[in-house]
Short mmCIF file of N, CA and C in Angstrom, two decimals:
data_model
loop_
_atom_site.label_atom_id
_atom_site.label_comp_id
_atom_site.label_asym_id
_atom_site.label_seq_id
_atom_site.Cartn_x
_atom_site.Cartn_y
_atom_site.Cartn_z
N UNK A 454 9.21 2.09 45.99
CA UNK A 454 9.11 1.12 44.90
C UNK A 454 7.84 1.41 44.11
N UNK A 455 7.73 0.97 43.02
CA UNK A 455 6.58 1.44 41.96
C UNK A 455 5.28 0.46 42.32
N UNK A 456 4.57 0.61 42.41
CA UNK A 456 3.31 0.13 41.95
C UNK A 456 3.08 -0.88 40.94
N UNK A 457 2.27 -2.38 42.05
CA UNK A 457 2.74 -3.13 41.17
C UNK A 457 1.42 -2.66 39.57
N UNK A 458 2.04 -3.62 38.60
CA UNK A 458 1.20 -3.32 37.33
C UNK A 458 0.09 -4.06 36.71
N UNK A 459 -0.86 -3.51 37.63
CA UNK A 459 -2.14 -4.16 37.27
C UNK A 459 -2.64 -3.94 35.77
N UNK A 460 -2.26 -2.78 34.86
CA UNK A 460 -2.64 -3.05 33.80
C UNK A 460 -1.82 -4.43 33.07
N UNK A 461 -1.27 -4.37 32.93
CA UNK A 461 -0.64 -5.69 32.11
C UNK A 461 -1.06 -6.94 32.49
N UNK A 462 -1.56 -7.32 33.62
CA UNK A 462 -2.52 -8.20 33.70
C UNK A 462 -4.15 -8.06 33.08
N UNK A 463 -4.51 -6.64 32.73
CA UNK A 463 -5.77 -7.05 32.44
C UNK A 463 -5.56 -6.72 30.95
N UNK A 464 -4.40 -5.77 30.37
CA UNK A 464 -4.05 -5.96 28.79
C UNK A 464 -3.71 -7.69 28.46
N UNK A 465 -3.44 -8.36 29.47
CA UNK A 465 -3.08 -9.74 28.80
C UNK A 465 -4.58 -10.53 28.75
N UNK A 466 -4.87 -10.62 29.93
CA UNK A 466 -6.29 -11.24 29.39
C UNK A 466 -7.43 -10.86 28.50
N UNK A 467 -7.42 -8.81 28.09
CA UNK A 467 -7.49 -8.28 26.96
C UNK A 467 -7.24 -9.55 25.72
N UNK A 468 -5.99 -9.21 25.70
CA UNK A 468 -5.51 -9.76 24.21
C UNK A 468 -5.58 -11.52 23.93
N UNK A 469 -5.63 -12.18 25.13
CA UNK A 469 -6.29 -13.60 24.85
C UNK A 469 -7.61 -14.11 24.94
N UNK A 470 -8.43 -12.78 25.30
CA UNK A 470 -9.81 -12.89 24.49
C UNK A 470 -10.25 -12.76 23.43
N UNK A 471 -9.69 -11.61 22.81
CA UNK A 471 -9.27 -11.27 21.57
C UNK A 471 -8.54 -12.17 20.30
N UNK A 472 -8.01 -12.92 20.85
CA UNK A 472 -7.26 -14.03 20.35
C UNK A 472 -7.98 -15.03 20.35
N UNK A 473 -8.67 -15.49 21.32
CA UNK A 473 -9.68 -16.89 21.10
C UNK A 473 -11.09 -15.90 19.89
N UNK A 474 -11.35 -14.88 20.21
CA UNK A 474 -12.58 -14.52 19.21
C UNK A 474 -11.69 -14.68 17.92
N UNK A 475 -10.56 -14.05 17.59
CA UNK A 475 -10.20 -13.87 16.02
C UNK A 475 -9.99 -15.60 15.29
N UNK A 476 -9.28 -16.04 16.43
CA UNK A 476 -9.66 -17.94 15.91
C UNK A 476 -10.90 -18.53 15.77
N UNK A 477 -11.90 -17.97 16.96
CA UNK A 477 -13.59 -18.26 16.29
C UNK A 477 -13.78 -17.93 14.77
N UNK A 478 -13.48 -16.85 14.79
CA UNK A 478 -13.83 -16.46 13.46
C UNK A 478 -12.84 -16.73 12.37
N UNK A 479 -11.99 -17.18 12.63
CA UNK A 479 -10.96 -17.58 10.96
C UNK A 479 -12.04 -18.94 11.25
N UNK A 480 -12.21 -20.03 12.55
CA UNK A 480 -12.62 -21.30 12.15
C UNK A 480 -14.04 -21.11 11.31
N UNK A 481 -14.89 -20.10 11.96
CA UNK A 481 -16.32 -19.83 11.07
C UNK A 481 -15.91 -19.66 9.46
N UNK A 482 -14.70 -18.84 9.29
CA UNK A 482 -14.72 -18.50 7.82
C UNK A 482 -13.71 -19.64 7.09
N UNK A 483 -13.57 -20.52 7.48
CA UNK A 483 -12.94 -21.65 7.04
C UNK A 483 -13.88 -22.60 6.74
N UNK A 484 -14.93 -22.96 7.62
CA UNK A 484 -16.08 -23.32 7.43
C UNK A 484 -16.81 -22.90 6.45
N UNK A 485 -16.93 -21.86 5.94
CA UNK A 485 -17.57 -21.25 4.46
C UNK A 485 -16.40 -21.58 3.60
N UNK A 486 -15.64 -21.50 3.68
CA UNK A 486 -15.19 -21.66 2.80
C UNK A 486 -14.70 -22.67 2.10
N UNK A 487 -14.50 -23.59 2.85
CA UNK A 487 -14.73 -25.29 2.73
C UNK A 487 -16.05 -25.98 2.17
N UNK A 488 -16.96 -25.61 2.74
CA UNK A 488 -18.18 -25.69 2.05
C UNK A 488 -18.68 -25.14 0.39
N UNK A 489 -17.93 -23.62 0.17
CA UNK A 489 -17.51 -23.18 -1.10
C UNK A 489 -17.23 -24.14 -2.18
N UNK A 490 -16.04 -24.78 -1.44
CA UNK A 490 -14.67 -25.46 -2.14
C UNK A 490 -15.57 -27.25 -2.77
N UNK A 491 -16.10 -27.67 -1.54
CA UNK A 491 -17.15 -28.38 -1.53
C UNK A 491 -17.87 -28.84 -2.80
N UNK A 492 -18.67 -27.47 -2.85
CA UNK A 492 -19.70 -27.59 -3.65
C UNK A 492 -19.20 -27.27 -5.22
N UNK A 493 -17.89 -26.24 -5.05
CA UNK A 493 -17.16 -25.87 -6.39
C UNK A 493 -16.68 -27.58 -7.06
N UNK A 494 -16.32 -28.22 -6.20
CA UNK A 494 -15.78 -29.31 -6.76
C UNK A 494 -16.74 -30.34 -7.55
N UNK A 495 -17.25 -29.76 -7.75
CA UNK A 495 -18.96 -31.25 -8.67
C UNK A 495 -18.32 -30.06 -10.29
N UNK A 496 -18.44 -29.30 -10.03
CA UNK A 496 -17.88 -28.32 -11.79
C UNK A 496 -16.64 -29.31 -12.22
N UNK A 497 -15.55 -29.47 -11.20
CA UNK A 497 -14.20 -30.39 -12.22
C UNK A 497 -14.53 -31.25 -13.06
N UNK A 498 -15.01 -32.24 -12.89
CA UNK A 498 -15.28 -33.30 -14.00
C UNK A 498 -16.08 -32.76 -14.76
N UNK A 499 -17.29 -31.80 -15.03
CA UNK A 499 -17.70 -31.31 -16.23
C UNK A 499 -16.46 -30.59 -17.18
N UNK A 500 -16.11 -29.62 -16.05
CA UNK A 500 -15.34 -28.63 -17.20
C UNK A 500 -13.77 -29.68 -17.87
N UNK A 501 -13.50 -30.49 -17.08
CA UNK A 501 -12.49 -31.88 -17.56
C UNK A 501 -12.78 -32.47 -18.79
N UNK A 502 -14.40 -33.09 -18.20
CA UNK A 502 -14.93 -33.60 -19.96
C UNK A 502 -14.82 -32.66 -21.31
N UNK A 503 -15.31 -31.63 -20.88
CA UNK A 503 -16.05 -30.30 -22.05
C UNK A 503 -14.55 -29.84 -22.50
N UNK A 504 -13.47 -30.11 -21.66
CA UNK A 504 -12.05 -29.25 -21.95
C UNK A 504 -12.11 -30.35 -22.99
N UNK A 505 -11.14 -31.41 -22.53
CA UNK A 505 -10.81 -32.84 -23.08
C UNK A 505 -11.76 -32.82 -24.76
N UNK A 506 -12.83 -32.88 -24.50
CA UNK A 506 -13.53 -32.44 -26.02
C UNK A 506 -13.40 -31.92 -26.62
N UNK A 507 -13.63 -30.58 -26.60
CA UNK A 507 -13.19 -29.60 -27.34
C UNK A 507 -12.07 -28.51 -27.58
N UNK A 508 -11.34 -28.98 -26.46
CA UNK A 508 -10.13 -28.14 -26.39
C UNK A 508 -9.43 -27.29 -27.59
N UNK A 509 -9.30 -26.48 -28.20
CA UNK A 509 -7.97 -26.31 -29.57
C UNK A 509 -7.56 -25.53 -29.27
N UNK A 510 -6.23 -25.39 -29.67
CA UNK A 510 -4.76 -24.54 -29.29
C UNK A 510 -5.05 -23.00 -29.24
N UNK A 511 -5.96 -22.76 -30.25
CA UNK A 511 -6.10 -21.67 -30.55
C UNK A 511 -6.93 -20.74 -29.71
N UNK A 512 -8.14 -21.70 -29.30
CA UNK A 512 -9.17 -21.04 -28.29
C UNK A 512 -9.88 -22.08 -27.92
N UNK A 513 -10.84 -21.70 -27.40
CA UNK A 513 -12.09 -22.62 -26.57
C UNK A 513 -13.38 -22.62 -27.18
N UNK A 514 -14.32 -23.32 -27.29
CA UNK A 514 -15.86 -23.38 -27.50
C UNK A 514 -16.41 -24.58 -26.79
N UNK A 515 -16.32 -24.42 -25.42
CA UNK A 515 -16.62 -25.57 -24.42
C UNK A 515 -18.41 -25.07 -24.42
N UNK A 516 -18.91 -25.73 -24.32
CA UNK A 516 -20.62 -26.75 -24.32
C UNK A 516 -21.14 -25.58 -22.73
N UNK A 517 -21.45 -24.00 -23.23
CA UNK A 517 -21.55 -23.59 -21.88
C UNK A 517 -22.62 -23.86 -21.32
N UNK A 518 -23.75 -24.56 -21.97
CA UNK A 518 -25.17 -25.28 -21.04
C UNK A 518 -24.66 -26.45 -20.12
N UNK A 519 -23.74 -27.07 -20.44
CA UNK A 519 -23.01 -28.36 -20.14
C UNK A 519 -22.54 -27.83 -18.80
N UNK A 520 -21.81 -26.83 -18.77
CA UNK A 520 -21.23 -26.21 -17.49
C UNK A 520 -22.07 -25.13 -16.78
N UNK A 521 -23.14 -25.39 -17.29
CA UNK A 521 -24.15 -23.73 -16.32
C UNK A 521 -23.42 -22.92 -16.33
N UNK A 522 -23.06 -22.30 -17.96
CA UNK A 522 -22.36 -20.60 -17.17
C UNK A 522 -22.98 -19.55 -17.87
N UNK A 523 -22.63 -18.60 -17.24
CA UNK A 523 -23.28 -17.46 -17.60
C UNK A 523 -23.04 -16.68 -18.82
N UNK A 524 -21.41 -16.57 -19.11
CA UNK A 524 -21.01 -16.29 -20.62
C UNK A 524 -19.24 -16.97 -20.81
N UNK A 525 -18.96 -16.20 -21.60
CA UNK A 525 -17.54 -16.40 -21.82
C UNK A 525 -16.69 -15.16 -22.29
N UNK A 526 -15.79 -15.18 -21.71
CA UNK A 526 -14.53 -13.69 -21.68
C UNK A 526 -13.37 -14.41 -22.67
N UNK A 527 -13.50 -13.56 -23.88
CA UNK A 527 -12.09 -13.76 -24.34
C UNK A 527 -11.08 -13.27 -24.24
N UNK A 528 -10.03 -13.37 -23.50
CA UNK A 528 -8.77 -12.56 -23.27
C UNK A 528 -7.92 -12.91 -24.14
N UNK A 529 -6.50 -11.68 -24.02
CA UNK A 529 -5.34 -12.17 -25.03
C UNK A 529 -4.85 -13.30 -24.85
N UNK A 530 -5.29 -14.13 -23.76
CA UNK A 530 -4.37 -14.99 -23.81
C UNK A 530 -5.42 -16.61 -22.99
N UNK A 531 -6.11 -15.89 -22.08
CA UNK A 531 -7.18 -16.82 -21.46
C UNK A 531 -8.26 -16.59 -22.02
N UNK A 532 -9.01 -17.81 -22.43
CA UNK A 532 -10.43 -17.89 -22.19
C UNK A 532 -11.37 -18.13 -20.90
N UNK A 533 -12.14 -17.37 -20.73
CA UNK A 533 -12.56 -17.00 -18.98
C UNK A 533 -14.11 -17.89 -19.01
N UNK A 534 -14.63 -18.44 -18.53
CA UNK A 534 -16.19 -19.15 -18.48
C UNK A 534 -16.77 -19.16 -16.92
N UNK A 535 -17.72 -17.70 -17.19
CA UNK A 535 -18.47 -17.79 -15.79
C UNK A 535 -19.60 -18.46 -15.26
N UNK A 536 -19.61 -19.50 -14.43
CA UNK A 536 -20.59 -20.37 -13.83
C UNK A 536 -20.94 -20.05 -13.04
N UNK A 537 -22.13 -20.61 -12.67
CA UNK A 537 -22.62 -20.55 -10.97
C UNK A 537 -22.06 -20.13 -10.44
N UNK A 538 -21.46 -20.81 -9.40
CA UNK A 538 -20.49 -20.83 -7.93
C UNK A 538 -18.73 -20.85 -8.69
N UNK A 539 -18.63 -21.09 -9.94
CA UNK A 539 -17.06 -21.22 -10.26
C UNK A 539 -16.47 -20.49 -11.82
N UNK A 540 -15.51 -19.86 -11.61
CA UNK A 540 -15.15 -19.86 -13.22
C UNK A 540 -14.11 -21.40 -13.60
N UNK A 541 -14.29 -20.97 -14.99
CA UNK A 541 -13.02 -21.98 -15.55
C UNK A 541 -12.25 -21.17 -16.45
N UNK A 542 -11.16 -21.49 -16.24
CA UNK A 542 -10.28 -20.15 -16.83
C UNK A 542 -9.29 -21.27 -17.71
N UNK A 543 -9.15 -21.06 -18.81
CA UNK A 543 -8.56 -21.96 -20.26
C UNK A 543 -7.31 -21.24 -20.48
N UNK A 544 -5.84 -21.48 -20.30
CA UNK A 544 -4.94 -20.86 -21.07
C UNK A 544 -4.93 -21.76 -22.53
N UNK A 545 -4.74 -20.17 -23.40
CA UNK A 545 -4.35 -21.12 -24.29
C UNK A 545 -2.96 -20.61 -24.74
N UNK A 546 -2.63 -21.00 -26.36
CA UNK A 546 -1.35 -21.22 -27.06
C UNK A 546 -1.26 -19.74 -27.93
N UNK A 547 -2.43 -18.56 -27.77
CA UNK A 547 -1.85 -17.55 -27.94
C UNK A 547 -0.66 -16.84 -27.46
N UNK A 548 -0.27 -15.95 -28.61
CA UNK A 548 0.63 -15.23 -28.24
C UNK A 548 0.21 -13.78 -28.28
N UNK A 549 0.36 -12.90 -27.86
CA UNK A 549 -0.07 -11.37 -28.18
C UNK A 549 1.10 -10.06 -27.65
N UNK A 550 1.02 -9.51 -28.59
CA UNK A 550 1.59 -7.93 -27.84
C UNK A 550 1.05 -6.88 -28.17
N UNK A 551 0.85 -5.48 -27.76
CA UNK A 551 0.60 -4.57 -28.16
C UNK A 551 -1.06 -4.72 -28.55
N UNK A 552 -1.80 -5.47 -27.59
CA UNK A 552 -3.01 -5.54 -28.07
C UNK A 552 -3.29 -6.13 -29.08
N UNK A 553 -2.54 -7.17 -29.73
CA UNK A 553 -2.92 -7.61 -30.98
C UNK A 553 -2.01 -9.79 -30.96
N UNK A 554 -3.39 -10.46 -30.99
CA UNK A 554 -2.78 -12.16 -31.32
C UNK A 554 -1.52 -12.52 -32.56
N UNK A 555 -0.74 -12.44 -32.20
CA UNK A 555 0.49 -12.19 -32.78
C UNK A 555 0.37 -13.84 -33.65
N UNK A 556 0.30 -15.12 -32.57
CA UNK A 556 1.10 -16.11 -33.30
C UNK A 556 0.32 -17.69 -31.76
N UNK A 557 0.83 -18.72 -32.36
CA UNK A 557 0.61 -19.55 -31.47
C UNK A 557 1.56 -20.26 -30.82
N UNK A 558 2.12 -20.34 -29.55
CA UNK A 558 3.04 -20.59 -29.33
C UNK A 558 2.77 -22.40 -28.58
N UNK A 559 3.54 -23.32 -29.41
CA UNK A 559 2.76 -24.22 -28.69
C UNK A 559 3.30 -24.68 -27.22
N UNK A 560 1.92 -25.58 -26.52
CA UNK A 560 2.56 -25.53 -24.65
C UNK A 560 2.40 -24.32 -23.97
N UNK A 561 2.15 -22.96 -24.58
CA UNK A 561 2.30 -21.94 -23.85
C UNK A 561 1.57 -21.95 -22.67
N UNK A 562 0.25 -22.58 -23.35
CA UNK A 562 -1.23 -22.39 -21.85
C UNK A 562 -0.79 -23.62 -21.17
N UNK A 563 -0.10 -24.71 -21.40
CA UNK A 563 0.21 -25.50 -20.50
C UNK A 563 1.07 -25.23 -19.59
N UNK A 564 2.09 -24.54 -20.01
CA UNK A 564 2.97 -23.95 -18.66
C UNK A 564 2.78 -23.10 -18.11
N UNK A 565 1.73 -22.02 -19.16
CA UNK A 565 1.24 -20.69 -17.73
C UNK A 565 0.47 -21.48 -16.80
N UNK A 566 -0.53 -22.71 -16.89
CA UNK A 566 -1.08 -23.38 -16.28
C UNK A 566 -0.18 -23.92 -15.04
N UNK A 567 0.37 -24.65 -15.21
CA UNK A 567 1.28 -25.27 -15.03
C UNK A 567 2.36 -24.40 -13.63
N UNK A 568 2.30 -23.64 -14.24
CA UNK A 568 3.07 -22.12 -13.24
C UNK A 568 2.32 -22.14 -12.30
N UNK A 569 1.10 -21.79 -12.67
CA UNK A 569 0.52 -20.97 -11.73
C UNK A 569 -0.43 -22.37 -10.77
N UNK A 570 -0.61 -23.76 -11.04
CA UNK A 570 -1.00 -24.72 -10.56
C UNK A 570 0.04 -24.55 -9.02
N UNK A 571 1.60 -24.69 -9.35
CA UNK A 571 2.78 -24.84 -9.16
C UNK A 571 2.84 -23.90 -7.37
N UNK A 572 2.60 -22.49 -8.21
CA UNK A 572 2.74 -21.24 -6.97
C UNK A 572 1.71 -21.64 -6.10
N UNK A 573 0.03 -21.62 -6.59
CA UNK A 573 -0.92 -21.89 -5.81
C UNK A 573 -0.82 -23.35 -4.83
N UNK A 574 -0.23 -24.03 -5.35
CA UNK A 574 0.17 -25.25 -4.33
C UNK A 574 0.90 -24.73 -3.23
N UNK A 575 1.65 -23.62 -3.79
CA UNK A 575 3.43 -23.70 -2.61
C UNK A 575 2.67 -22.61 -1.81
N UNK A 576 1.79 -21.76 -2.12
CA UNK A 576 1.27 -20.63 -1.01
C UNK A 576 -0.31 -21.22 -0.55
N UNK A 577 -0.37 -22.35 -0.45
CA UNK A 577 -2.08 -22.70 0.18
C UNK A 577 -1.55 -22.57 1.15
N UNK A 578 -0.88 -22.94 1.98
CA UNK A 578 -0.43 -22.82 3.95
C UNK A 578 -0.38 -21.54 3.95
N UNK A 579 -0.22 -20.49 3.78
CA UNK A 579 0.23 -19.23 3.11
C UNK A 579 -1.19 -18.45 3.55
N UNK A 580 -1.68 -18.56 2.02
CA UNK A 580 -3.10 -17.58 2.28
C UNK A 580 -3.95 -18.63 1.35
N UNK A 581 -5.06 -18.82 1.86
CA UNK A 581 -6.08 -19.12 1.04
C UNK A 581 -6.72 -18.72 -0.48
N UNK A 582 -6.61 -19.85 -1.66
CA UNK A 582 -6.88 -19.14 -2.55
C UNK A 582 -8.23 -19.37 -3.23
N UNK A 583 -8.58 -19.33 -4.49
CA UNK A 583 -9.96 -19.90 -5.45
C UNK A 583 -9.78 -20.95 -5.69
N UNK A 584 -8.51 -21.54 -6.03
CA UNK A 584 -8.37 -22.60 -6.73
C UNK A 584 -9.02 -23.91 -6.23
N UNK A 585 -9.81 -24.56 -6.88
CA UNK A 585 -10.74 -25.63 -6.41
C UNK A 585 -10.23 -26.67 -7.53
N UNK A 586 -9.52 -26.78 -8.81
CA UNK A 586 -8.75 -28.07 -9.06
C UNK A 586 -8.16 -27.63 -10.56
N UNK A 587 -7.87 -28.53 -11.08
CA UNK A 587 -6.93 -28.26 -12.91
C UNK A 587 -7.39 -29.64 -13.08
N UNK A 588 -8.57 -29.58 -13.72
CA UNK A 588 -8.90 -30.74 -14.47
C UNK A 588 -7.83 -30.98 -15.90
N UNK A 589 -7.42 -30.37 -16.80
CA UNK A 589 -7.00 -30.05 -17.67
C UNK A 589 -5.44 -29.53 -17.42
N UNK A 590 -4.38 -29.95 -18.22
CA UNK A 590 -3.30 -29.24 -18.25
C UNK A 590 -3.39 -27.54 -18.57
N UNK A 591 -4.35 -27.21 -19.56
CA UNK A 591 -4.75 -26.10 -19.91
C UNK A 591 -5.69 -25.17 -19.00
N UNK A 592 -6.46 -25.91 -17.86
CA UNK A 592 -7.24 -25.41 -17.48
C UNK A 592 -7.42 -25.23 -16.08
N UNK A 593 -7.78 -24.02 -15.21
CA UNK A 593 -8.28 -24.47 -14.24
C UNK A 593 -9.84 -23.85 -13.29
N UNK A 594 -10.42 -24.59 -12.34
CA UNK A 594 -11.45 -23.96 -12.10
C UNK A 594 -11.27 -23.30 -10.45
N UNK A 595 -11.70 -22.25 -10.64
CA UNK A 595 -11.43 -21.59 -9.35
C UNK A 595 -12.94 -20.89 -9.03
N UNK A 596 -12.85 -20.69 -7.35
CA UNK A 596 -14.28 -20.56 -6.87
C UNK A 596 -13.98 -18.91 -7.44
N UNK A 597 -16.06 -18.14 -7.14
CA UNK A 597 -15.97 -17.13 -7.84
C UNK A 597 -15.89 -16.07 -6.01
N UNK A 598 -15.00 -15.61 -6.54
CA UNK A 598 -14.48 -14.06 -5.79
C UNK A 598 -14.58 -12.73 -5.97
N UNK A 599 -14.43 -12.15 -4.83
CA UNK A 599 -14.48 -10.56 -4.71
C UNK A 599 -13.04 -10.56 -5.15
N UNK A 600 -12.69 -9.28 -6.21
CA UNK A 600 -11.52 -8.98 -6.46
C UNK A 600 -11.31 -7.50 -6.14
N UNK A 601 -9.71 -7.99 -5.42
CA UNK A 601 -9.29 -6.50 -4.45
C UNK A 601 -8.37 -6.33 -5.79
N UNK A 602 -8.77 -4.77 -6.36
CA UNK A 602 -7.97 -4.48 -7.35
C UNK A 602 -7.11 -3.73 -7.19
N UNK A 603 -5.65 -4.53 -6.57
CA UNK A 603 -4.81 -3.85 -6.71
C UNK A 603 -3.50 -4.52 -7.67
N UNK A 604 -3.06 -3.77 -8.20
CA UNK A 604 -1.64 -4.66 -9.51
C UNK A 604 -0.45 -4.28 -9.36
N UNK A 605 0.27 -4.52 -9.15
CA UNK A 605 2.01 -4.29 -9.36
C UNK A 605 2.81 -4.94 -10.57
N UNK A 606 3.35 -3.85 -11.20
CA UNK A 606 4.50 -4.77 -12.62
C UNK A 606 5.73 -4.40 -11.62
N UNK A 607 6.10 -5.29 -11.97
CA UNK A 607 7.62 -5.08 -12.05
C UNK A 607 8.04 -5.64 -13.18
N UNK A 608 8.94 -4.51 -13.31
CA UNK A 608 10.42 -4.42 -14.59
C UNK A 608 11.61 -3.87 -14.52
N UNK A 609 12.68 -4.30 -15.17
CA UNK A 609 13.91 -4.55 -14.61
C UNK A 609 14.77 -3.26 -15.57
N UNK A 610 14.10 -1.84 -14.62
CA UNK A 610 14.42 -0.83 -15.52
C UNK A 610 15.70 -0.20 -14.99
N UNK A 611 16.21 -0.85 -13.30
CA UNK A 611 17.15 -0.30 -12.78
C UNK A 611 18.41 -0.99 -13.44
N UNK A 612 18.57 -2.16 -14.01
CA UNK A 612 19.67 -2.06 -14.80
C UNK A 612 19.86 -2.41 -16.03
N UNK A 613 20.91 -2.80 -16.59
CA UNK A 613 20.99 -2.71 -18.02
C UNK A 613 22.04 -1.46 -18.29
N UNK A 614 22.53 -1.61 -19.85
CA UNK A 614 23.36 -0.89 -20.30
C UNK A 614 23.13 0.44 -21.17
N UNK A 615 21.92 0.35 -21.77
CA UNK A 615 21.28 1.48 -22.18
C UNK A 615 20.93 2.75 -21.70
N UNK A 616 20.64 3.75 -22.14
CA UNK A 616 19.77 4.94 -21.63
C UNK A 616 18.58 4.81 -21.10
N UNK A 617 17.85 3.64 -21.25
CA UNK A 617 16.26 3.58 -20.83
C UNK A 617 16.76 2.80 -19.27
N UNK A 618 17.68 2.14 -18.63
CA UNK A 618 18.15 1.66 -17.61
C UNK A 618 18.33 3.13 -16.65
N UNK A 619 17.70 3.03 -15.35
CA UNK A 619 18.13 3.73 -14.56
C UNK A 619 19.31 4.11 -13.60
N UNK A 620 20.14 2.89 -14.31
CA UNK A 620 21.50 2.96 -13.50
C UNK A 620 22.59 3.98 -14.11
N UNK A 621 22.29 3.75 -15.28
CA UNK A 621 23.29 5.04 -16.00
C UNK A 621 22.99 6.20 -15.73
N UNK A 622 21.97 6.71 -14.75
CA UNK A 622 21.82 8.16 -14.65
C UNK A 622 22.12 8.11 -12.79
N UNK A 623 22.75 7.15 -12.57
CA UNK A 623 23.39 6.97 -10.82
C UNK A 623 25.21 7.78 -10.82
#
């Protein structure tokens, strides 16, 4: 008969040491990061007021002494405001393609808002994100992060009826 198997008794208590350390440490980094979230949250009601004020469809000119930030990013489509410990990120009612503000679409920044309020709710059990609140339909403030730059498009080139569809060449 074989030999009984003493490794698998000491790979198991291996791996539930291992297991109580990796829960030490998600609870340590939950702890920062709660504390983050914490302190990010005293920015909502400024950047709420300063939105609510000055808000226009078109773009932003929020009071950046008002919010301690450092500058402001205009994108095609967001206005970006870096603070302290938080950005505030403004959709607005631009429209753009091809590198160029085409038109104003109205509601637009309220529902990209709105979207993305939406997802970040349904994946917090999920993975942990920036988001620290949406004072504003237009707006929200998220803590400031390391960004892992990686991007994926997807586009829906496998079908369709055309030549630029990859199914017609199946």
């Amino acid at each position: 008969s074989p030999p009984p198997n003493i490794t698998s008794s000491h790979s198991t208590k291996h791996r539930s040491s291992r297991a109580a350390d990796l829960s030490m440490e998600l609870q340590s980094a939950s702890a920062v990061v709660q504390a983050a979230v914490d302190r990010s949250r005293a920015y909502v009601p400024l950047a709420q007021k300063a939105i609510e004020a000055e808000l226009q469809v078109a773009g932003t000119d929020l009071p950046e002494a008002a919010l301690k930030c450092d500058g402001k990013y205009v994108g095609k489509v967001r206005d970006v405001y870096r603070c302290e410990d938080v950005v505030v990120m403004v959709s607005t009612d631009r429209q753009s393609a091809f590198d160029r503000q085409l038109t104003r679409v109205p509601f637009k920044g309220q529902v990209l808002t709105g979207t993305s309020q939406w997802w970040f709710e349904q994946t917090t059990d999920i993975v942990p994100n920036d988001c620290v609140g949406f004072p504003h339909p237009n707006a929200k403030v998220g803590m400031k992060c390391t960004v892992f730059p990686v991007e994926f498009v997807m586009r829906g080139y496998i079908t369709g009826s055309t030549n630029t569809s990859m199914w017609t060449h199946y």
